[in-house]
Structure formats: C-alpha cells, structure tokens
mmCIF file of N, CA and C in Angstrom:
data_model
loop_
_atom_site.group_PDB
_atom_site.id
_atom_site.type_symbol
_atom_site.label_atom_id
_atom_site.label_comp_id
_atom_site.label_asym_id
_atom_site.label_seq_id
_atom_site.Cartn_x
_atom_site.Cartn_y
_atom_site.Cartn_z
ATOM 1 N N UNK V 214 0.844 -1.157 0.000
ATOM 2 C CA UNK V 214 0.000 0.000 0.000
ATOM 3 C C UNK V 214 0.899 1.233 0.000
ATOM 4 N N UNK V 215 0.725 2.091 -0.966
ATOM 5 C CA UNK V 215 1.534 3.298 -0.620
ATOM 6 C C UNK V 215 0.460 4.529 0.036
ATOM 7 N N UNK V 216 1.276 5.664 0.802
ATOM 8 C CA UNK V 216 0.704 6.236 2.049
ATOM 9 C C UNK V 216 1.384 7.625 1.044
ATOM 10 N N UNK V 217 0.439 8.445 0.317
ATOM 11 C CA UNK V 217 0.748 9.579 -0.047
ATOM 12 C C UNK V 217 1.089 11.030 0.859
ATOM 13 N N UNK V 218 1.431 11.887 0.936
ATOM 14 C CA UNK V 218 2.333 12.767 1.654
ATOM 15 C C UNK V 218 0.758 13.342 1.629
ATOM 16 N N UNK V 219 0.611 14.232 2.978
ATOM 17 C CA UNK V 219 -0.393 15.245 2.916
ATOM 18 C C UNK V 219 -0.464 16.234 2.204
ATOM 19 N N UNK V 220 -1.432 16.385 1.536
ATOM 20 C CA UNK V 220 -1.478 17.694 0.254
ATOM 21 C C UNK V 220 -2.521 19.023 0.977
ATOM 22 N N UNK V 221 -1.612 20.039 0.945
ATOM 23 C CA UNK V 221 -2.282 20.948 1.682
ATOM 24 C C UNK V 221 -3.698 21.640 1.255
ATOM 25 N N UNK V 222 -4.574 21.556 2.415
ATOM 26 C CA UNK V 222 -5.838 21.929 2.586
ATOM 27 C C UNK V 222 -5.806 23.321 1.527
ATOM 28 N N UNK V 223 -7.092 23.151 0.597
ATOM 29 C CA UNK V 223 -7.749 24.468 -0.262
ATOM 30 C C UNK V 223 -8.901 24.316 0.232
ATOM 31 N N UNK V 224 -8.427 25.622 1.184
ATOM 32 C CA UNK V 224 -10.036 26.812 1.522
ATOM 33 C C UNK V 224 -9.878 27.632 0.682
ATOM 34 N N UNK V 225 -11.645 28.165 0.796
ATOM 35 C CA UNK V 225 -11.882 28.996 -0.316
ATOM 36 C C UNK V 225 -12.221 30.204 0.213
ATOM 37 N N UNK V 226 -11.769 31.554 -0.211
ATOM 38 C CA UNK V 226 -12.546 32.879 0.420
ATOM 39 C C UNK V 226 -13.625 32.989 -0.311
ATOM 40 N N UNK V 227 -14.590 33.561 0.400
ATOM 41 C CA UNK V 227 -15.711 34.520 -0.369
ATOM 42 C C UNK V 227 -16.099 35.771 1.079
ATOM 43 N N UNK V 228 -16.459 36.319 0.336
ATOM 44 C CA UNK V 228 -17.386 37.873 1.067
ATOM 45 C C UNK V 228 -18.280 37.195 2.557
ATOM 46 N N UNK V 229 -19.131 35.457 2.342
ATOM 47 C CA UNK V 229 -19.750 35.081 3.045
ATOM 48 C C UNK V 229 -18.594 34.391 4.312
ATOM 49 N N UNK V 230 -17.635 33.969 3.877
ATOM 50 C CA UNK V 230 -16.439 33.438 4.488
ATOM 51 C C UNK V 230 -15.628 34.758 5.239
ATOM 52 N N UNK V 231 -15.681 35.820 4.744
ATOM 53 C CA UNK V 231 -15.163 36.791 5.181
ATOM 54 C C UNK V 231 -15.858 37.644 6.791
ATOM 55 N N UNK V 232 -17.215 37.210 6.387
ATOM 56 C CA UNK V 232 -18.098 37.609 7.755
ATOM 57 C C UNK V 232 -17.763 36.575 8.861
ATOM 58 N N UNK V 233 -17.743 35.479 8.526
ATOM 59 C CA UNK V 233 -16.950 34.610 9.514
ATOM 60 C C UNK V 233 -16.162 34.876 9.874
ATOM 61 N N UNK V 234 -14.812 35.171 9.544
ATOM 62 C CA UNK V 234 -13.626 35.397 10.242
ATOM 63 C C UNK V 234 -14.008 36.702 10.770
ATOM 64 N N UNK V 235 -14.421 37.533 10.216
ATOM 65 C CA UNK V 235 -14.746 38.309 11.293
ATOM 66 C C UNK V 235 -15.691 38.538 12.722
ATOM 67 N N UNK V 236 -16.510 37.567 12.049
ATOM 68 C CA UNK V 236 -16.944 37.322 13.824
ATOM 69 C C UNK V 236 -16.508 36.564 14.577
ATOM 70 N N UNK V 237 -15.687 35.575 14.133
ATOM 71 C CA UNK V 237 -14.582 34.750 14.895
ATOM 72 C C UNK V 237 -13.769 35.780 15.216
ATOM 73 N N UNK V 238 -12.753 36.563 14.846
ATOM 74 C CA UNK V 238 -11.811 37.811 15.420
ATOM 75 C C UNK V 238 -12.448 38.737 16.603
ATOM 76 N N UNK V 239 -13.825 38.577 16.258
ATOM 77 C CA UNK V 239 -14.258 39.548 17.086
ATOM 78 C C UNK V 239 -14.918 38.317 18.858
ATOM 79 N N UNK V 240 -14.754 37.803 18.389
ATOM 80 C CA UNK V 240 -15.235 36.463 19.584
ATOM 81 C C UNK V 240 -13.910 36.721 20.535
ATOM 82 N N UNK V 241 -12.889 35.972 19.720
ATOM 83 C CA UNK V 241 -11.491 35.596 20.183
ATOM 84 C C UNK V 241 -11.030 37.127 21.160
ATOM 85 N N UNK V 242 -10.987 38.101 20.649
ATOM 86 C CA UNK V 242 -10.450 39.400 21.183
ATOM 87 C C UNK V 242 -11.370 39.380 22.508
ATOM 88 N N UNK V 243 -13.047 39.293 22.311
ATOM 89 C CA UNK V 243 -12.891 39.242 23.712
ATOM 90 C C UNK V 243 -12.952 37.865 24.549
ATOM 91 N N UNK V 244 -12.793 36.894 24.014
ATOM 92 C CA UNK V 244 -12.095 35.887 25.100
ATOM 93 C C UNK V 244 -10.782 36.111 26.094
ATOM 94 N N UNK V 245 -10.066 36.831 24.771
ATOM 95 C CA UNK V 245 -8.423 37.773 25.081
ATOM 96 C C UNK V 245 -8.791 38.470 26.208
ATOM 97 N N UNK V 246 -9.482 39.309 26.273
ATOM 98 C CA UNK V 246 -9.795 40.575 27.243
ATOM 99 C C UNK V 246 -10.371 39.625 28.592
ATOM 100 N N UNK V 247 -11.448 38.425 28.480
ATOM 101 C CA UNK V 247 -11.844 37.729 29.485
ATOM 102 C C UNK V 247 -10.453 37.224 30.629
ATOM 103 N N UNK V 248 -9.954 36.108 29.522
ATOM 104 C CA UNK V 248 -8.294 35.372 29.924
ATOM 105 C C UNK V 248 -7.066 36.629 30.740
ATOM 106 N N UNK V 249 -7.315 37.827 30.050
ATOM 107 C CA UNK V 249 -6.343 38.589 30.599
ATOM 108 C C UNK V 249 -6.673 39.656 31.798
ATOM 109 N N UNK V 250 -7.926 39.693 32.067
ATOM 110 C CA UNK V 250 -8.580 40.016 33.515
ATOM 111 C C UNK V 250 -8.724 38.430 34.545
ATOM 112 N N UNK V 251 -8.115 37.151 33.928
ATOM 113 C CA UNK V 251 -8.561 36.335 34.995
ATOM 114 C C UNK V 251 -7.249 36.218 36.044
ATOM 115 N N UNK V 252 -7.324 34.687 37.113
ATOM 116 C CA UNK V 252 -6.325 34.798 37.966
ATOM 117 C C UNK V 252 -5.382 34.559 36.703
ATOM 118 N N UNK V 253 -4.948 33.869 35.862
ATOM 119 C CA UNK V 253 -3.722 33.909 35.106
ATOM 120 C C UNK V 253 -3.474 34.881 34.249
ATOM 121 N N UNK V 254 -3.759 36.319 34.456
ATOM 122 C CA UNK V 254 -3.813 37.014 33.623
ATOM 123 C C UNK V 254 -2.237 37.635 32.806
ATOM 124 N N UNK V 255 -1.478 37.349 34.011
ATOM 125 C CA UNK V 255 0.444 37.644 33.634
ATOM 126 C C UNK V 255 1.091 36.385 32.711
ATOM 127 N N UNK V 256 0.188 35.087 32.393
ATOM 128 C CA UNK V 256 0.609 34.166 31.131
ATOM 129 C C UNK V 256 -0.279 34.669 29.996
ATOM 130 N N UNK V 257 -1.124 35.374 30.329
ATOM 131 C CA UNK V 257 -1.668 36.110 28.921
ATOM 132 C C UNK V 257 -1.383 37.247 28.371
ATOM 133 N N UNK V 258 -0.360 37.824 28.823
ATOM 134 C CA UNK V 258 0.463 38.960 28.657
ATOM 135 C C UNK V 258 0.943 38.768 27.143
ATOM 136 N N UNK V 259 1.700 37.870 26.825
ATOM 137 C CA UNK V 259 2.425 37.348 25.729
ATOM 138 C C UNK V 259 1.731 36.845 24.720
ATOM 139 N N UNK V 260 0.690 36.543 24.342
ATOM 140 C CA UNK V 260 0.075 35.569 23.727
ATOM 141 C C UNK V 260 0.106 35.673 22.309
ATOM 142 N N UNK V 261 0.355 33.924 21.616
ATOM 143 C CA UNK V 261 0.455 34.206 20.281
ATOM 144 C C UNK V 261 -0.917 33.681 19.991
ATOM 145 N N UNK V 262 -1.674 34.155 18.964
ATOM 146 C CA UNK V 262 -2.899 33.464 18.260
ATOM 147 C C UNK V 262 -2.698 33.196 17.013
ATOM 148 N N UNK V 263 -3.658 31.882 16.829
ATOM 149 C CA UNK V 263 -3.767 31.304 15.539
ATOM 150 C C UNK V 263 -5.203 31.038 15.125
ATOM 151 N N UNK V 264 -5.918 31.673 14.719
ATOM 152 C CA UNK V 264 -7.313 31.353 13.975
ATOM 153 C C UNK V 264 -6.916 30.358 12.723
ATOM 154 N N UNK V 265 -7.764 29.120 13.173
ATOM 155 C CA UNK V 265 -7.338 27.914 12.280
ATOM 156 C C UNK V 265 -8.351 27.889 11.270
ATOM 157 N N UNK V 266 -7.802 27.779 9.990
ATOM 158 C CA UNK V 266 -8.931 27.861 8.478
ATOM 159 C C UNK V 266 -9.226 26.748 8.447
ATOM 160 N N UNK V 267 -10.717 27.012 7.902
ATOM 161 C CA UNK V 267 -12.371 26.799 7.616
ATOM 162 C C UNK V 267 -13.065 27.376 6.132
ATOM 163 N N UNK V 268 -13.593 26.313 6.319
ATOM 164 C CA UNK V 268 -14.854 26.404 4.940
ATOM 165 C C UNK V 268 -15.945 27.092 5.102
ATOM 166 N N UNK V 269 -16.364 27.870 3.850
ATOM 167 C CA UNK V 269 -17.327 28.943 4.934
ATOM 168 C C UNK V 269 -18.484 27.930 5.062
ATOM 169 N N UNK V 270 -18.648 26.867 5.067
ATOM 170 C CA UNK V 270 -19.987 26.143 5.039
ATOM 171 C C UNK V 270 -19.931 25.226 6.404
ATOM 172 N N UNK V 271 -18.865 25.368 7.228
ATOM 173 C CA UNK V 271 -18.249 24.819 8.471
ATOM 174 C C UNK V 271 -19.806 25.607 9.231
ATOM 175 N N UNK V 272 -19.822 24.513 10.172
ATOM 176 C CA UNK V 272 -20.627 25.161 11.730
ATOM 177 C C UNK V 272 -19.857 25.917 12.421
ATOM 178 N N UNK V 273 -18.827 25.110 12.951
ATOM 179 C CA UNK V 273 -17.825 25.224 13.718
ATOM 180 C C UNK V 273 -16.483 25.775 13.367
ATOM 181 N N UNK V 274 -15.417 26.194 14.408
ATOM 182 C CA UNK V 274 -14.004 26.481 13.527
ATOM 183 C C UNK V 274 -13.345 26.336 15.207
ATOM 184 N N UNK V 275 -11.749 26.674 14.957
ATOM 185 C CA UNK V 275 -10.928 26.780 16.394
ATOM 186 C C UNK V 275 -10.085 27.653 16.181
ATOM 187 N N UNK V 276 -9.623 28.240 17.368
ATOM 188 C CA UNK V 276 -8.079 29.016 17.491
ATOM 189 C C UNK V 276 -7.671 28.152 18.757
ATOM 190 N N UNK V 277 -6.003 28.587 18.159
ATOM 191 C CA UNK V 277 -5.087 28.194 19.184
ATOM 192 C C UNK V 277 -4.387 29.579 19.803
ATOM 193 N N UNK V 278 -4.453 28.925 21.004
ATOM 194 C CA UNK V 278 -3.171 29.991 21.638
ATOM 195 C C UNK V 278 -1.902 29.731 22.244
ATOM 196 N N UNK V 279 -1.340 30.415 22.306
ATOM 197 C CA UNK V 279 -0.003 29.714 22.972
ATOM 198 C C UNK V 279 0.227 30.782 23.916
ATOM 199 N N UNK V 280 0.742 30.361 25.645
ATOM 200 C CA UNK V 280 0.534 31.745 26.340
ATOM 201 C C UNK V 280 1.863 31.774 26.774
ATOM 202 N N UNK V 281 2.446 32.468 27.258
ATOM 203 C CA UNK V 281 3.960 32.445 27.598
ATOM 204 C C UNK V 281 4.721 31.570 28.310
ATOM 205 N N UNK V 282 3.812 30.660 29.081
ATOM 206 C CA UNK V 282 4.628 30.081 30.143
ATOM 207 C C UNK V 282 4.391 28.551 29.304
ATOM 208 N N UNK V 283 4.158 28.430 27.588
ATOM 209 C CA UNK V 283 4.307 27.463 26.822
ATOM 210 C C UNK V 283 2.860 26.636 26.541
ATOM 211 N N UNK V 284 1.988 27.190 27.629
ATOM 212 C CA UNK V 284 0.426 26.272 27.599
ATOM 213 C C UNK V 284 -0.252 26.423 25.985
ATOM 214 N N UNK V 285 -0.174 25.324 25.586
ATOM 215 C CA UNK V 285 -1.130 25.971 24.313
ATOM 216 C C UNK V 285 -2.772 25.947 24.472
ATOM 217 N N UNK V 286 -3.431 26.690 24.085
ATOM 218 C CA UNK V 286 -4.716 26.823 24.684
ATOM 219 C C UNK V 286 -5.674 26.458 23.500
ATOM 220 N N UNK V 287 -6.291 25.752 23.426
ATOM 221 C CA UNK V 287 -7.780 25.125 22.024
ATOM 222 C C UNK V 287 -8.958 25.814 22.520
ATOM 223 N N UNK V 288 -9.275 26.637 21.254
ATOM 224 C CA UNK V 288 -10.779 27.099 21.908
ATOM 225 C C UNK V 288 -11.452 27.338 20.497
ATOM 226 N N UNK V 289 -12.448 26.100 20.583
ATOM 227 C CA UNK V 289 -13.326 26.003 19.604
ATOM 228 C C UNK V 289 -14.491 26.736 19.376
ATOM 229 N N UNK V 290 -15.124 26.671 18.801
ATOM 230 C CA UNK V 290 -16.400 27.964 18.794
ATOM 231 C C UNK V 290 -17.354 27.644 17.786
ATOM 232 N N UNK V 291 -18.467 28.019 17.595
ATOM 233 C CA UNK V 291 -19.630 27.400 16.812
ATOM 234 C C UNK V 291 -20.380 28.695 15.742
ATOM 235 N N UNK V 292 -20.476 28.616 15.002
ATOM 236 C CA UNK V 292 -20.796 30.155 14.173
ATOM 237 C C UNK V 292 -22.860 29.928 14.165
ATOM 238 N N UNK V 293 -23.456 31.121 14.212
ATOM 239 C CA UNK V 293 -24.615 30.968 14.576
ATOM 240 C C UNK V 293 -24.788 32.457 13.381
ATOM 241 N N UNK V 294 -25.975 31.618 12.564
ATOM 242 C CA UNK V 294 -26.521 33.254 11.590
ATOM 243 C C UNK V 294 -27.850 33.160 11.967
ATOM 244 N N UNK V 295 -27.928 34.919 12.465
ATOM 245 C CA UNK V 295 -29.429 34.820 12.270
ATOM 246 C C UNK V 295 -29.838 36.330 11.542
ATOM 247 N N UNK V 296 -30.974 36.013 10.439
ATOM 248 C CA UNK V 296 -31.461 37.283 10.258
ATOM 249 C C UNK V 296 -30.237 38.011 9.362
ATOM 250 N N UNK V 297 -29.632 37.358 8.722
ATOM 251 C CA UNK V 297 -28.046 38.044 8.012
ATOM 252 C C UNK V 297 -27.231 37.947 8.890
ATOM 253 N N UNK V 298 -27.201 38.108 10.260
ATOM 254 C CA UNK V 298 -26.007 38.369 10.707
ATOM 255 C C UNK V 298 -25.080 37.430 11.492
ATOM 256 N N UNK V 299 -24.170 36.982 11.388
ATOM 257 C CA UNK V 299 -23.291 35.802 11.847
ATOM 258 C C UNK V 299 -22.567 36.545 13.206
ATOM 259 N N UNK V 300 -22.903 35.518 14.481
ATOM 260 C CA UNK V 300 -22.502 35.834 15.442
ATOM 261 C C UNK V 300 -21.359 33.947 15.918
ATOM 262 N N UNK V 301 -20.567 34.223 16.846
ATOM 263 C CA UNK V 301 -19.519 33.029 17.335
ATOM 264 C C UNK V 301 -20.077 32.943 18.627
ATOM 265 N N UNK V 302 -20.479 31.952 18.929
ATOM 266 C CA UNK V 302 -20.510 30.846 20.523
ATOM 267 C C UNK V 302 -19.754 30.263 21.148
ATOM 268 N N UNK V 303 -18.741 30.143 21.696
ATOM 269 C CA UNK V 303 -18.071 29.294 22.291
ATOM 270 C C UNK V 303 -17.817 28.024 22.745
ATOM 271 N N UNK V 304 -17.272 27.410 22.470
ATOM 272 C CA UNK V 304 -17.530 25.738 23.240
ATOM 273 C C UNK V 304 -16.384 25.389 23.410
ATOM 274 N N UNK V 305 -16.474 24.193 25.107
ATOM 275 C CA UNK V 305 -15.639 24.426 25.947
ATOM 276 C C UNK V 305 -14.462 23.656 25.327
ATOM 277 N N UNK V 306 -13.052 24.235 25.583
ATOM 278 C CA UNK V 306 -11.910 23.724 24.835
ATOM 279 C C UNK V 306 -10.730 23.149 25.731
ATOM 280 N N UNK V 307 -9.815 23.237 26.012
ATOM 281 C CA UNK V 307 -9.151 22.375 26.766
ATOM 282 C C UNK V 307 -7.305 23.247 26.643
ATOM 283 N N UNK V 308 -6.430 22.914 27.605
ATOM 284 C CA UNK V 308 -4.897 23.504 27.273
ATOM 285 C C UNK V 308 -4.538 21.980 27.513
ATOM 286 N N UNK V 309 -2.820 22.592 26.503
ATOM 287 C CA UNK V 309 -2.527 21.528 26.720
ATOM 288 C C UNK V 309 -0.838 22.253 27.421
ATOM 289 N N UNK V 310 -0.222 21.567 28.133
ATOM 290 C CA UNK V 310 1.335 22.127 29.026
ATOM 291 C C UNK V 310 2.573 21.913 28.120
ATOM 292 N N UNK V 311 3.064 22.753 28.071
ATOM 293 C CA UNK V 311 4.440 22.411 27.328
ATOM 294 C C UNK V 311 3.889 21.217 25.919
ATOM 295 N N UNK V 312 3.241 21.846 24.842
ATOM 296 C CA UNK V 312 3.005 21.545 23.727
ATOM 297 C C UNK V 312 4.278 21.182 22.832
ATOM 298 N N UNK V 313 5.416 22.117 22.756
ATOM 299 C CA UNK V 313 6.135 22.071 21.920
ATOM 300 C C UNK V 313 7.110 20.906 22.652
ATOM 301 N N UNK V 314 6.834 20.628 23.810
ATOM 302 C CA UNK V 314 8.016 19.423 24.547
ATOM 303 C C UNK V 314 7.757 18.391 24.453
ATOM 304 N N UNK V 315 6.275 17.618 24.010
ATOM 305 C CA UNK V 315 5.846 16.873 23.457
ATOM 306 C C UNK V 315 6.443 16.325 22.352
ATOM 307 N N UNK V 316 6.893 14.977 22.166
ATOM 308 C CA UNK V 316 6.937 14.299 20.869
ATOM 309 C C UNK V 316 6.530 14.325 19.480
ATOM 310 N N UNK V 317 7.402 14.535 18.819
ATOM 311 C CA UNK V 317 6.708 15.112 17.507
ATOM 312 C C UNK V 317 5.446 13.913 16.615
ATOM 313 N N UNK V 318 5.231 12.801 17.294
ATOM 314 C CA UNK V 318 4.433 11.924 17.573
ATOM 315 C C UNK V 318 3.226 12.086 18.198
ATOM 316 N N UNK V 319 3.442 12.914 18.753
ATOM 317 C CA UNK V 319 2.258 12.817 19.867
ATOM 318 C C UNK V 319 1.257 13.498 19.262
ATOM 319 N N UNK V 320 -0.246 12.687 19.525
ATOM 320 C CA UNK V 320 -1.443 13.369 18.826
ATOM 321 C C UNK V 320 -1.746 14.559 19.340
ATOM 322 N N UNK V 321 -1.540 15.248 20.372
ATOM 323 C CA UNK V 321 -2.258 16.661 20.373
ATOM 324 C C UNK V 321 -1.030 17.471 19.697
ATOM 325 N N UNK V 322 0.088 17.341 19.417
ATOM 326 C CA UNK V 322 1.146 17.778 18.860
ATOM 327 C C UNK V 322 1.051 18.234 17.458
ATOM 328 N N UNK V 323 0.773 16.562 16.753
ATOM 329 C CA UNK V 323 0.201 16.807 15.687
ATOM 330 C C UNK V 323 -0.807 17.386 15.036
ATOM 331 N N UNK V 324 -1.856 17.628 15.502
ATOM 332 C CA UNK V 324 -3.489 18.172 15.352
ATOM 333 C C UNK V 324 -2.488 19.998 15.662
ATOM 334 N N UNK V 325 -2.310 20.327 17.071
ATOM 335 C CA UNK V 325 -1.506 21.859 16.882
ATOM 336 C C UNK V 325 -0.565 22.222 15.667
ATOM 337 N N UNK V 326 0.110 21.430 15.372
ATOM 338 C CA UNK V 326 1.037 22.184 14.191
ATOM 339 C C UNK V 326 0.575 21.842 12.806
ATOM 340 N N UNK V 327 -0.888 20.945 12.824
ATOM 341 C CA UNK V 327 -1.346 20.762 11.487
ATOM 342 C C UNK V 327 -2.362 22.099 11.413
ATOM 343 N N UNK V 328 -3.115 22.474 12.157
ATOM 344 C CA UNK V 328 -4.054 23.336 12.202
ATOM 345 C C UNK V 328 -3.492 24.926 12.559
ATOM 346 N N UNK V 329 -1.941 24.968 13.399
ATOM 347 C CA UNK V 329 -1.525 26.392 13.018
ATOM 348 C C UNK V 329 -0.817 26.782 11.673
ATOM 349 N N UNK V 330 -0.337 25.580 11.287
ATOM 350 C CA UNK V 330 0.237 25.651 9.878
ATOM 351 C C UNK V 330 -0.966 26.349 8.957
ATOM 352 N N UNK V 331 -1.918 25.914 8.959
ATOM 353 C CA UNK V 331 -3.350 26.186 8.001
ATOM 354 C C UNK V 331 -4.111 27.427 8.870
ATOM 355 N N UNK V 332 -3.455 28.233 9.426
ATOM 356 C CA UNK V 332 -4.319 28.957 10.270
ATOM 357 C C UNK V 332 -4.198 30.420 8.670
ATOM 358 N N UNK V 333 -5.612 31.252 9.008
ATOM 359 C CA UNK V 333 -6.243 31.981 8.075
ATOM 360 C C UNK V 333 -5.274 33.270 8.919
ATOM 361 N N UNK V 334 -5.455 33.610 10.231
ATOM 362 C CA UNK V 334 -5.146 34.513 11.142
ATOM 363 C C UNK V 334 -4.130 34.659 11.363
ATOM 364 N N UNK V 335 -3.329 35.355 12.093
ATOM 365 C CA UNK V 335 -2.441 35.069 13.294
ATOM 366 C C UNK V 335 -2.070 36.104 14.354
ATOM 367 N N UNK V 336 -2.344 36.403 15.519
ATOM 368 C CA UNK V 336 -2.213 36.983 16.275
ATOM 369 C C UNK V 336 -0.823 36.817 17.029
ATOM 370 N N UNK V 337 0.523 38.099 16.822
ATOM 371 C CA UNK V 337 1.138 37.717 17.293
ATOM 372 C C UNK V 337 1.590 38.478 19.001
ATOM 373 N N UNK V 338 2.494 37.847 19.439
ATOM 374 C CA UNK V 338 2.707 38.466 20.700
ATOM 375 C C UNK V 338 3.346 39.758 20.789
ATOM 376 N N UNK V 339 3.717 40.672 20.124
ATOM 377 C CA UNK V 339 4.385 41.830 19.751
ATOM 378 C C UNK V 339 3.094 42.726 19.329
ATOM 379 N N UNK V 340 1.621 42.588 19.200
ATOM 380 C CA UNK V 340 1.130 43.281 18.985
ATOM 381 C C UNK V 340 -0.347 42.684 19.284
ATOM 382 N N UNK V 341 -1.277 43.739 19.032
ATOM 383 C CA UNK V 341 -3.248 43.268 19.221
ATOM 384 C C UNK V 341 -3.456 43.024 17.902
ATOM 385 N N UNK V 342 -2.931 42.858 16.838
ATOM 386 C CA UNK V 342 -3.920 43.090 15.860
ATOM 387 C C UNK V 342 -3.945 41.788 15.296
ATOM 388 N N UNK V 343 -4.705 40.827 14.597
ATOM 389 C CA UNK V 343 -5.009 39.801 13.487
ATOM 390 C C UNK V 343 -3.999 39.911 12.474
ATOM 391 N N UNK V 344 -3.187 39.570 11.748
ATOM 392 C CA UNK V 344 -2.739 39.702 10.746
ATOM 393 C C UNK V 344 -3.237 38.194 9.719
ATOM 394 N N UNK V 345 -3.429 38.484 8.344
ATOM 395 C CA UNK V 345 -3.628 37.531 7.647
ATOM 396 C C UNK V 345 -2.495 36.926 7.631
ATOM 397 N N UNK V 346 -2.531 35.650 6.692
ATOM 398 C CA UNK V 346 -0.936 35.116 6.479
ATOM 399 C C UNK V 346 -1.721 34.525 5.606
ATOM 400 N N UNK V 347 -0.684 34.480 4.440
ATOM 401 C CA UNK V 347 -0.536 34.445 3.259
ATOM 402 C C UNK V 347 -0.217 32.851 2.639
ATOM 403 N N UNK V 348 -1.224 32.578 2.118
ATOM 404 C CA UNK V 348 -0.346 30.783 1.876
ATOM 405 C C UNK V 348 0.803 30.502 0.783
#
C-alpha cells in the first residue's frame, strides 16, 4: 500500500467566508480581554494566536493559543446566523502544558502544528492586531 504525503488543505474565500472570520476575530479578542482580567492574567500577557482555516460552510471552527509560560490553549467555537447576521458561541476547549516538549508523535502535537500551519489569522505576541498570512 503506498501512504501519499499530505497535500495541503484548499479553503476557499468569499465575502460570506469573510463575515466569519470576522466574527470569529471579534469572539477571540474578547475571550483575550476575558483570559487577561482572569487569575492567570500575567501568562496572557504574551500571547500568540492562531485562527485555524475553515470552509465557509463549516458550523464550527478553532483558534489556538499559545501563552507564555508554553500552555497551548484550544478554543473552539460554533458560528450561529441569524437574520443576516453571523454571530460566534463558544464551546468548551481544553490547554494543553508544554506543547512544543511533546513528541513530535504525539497526537495533540500533531493536530496543533497541522491546524496552526493552516491557520487563516495570526495573532502575534508583539502586537493586538489579526494579521492575515498568506499561503
């Protein structure tokens, strides 16, 4: 049996895909603002984000975070339209500790660097803003 190499994911933009990410950006920022008023609010100081790409016909989508003291953080979310307008829900997600010290084997390892690789977003720690990234 031969085992072909992974061929990278084609998402597609449109205008309808575009309201998504923006109400996903606008979800995530204030999760940001939630996480960085909580008790760990000095590991959210640093934080890198990754809004992971989606089809605009997806329910659902995720970002990752990574917070300084190495936790990577999964927080999935559910897209809801009503009436034209697309709003993000939250659903509950999970960290994982020292991600990158993990085995390059290891399944939550793999699923993080397959899904920041393909991320639409990226929020880095040097600044607030979303930046696209470019495939």
């Amino acid at each position: 049996m031969d085992i072909q190499d992974p061929r990278q994911s084609n998402f597609s933009d449109s205008p309808y895909k575009d309201k998504m990410v923006t109400a996903a950006i606008n979800y995530l920022e204030k999760f940001l603002i939630d996480m960085k008023s909580g008790e760990q609010a000095k590991d959210w100081d640093h934080v890198q984000g990754y809004l992971v790409n989606f089809q605009e016909y997806d329910e659902t989508a995720n970002a990752w975070f990574i917070k300084s003291n190495g936790e990577a953080v999964y927080v999935p979310f559910a897209f809801i339209e009503k009436h034209g307008t697309i709003t993000v829900d939250g659903i509950t997600g999970y960290s994982v500790k020292n991600m990158m010290d993990k085995a390059t084997d290891d399944p939550d390892r793999i699923m993080f660097e397959r899904q920041i690789n393909d991320a639409v977003k990226q929020l880095s720690n040097s600044s607030n803003v979303w930046d696209s990234i470019s495939s």
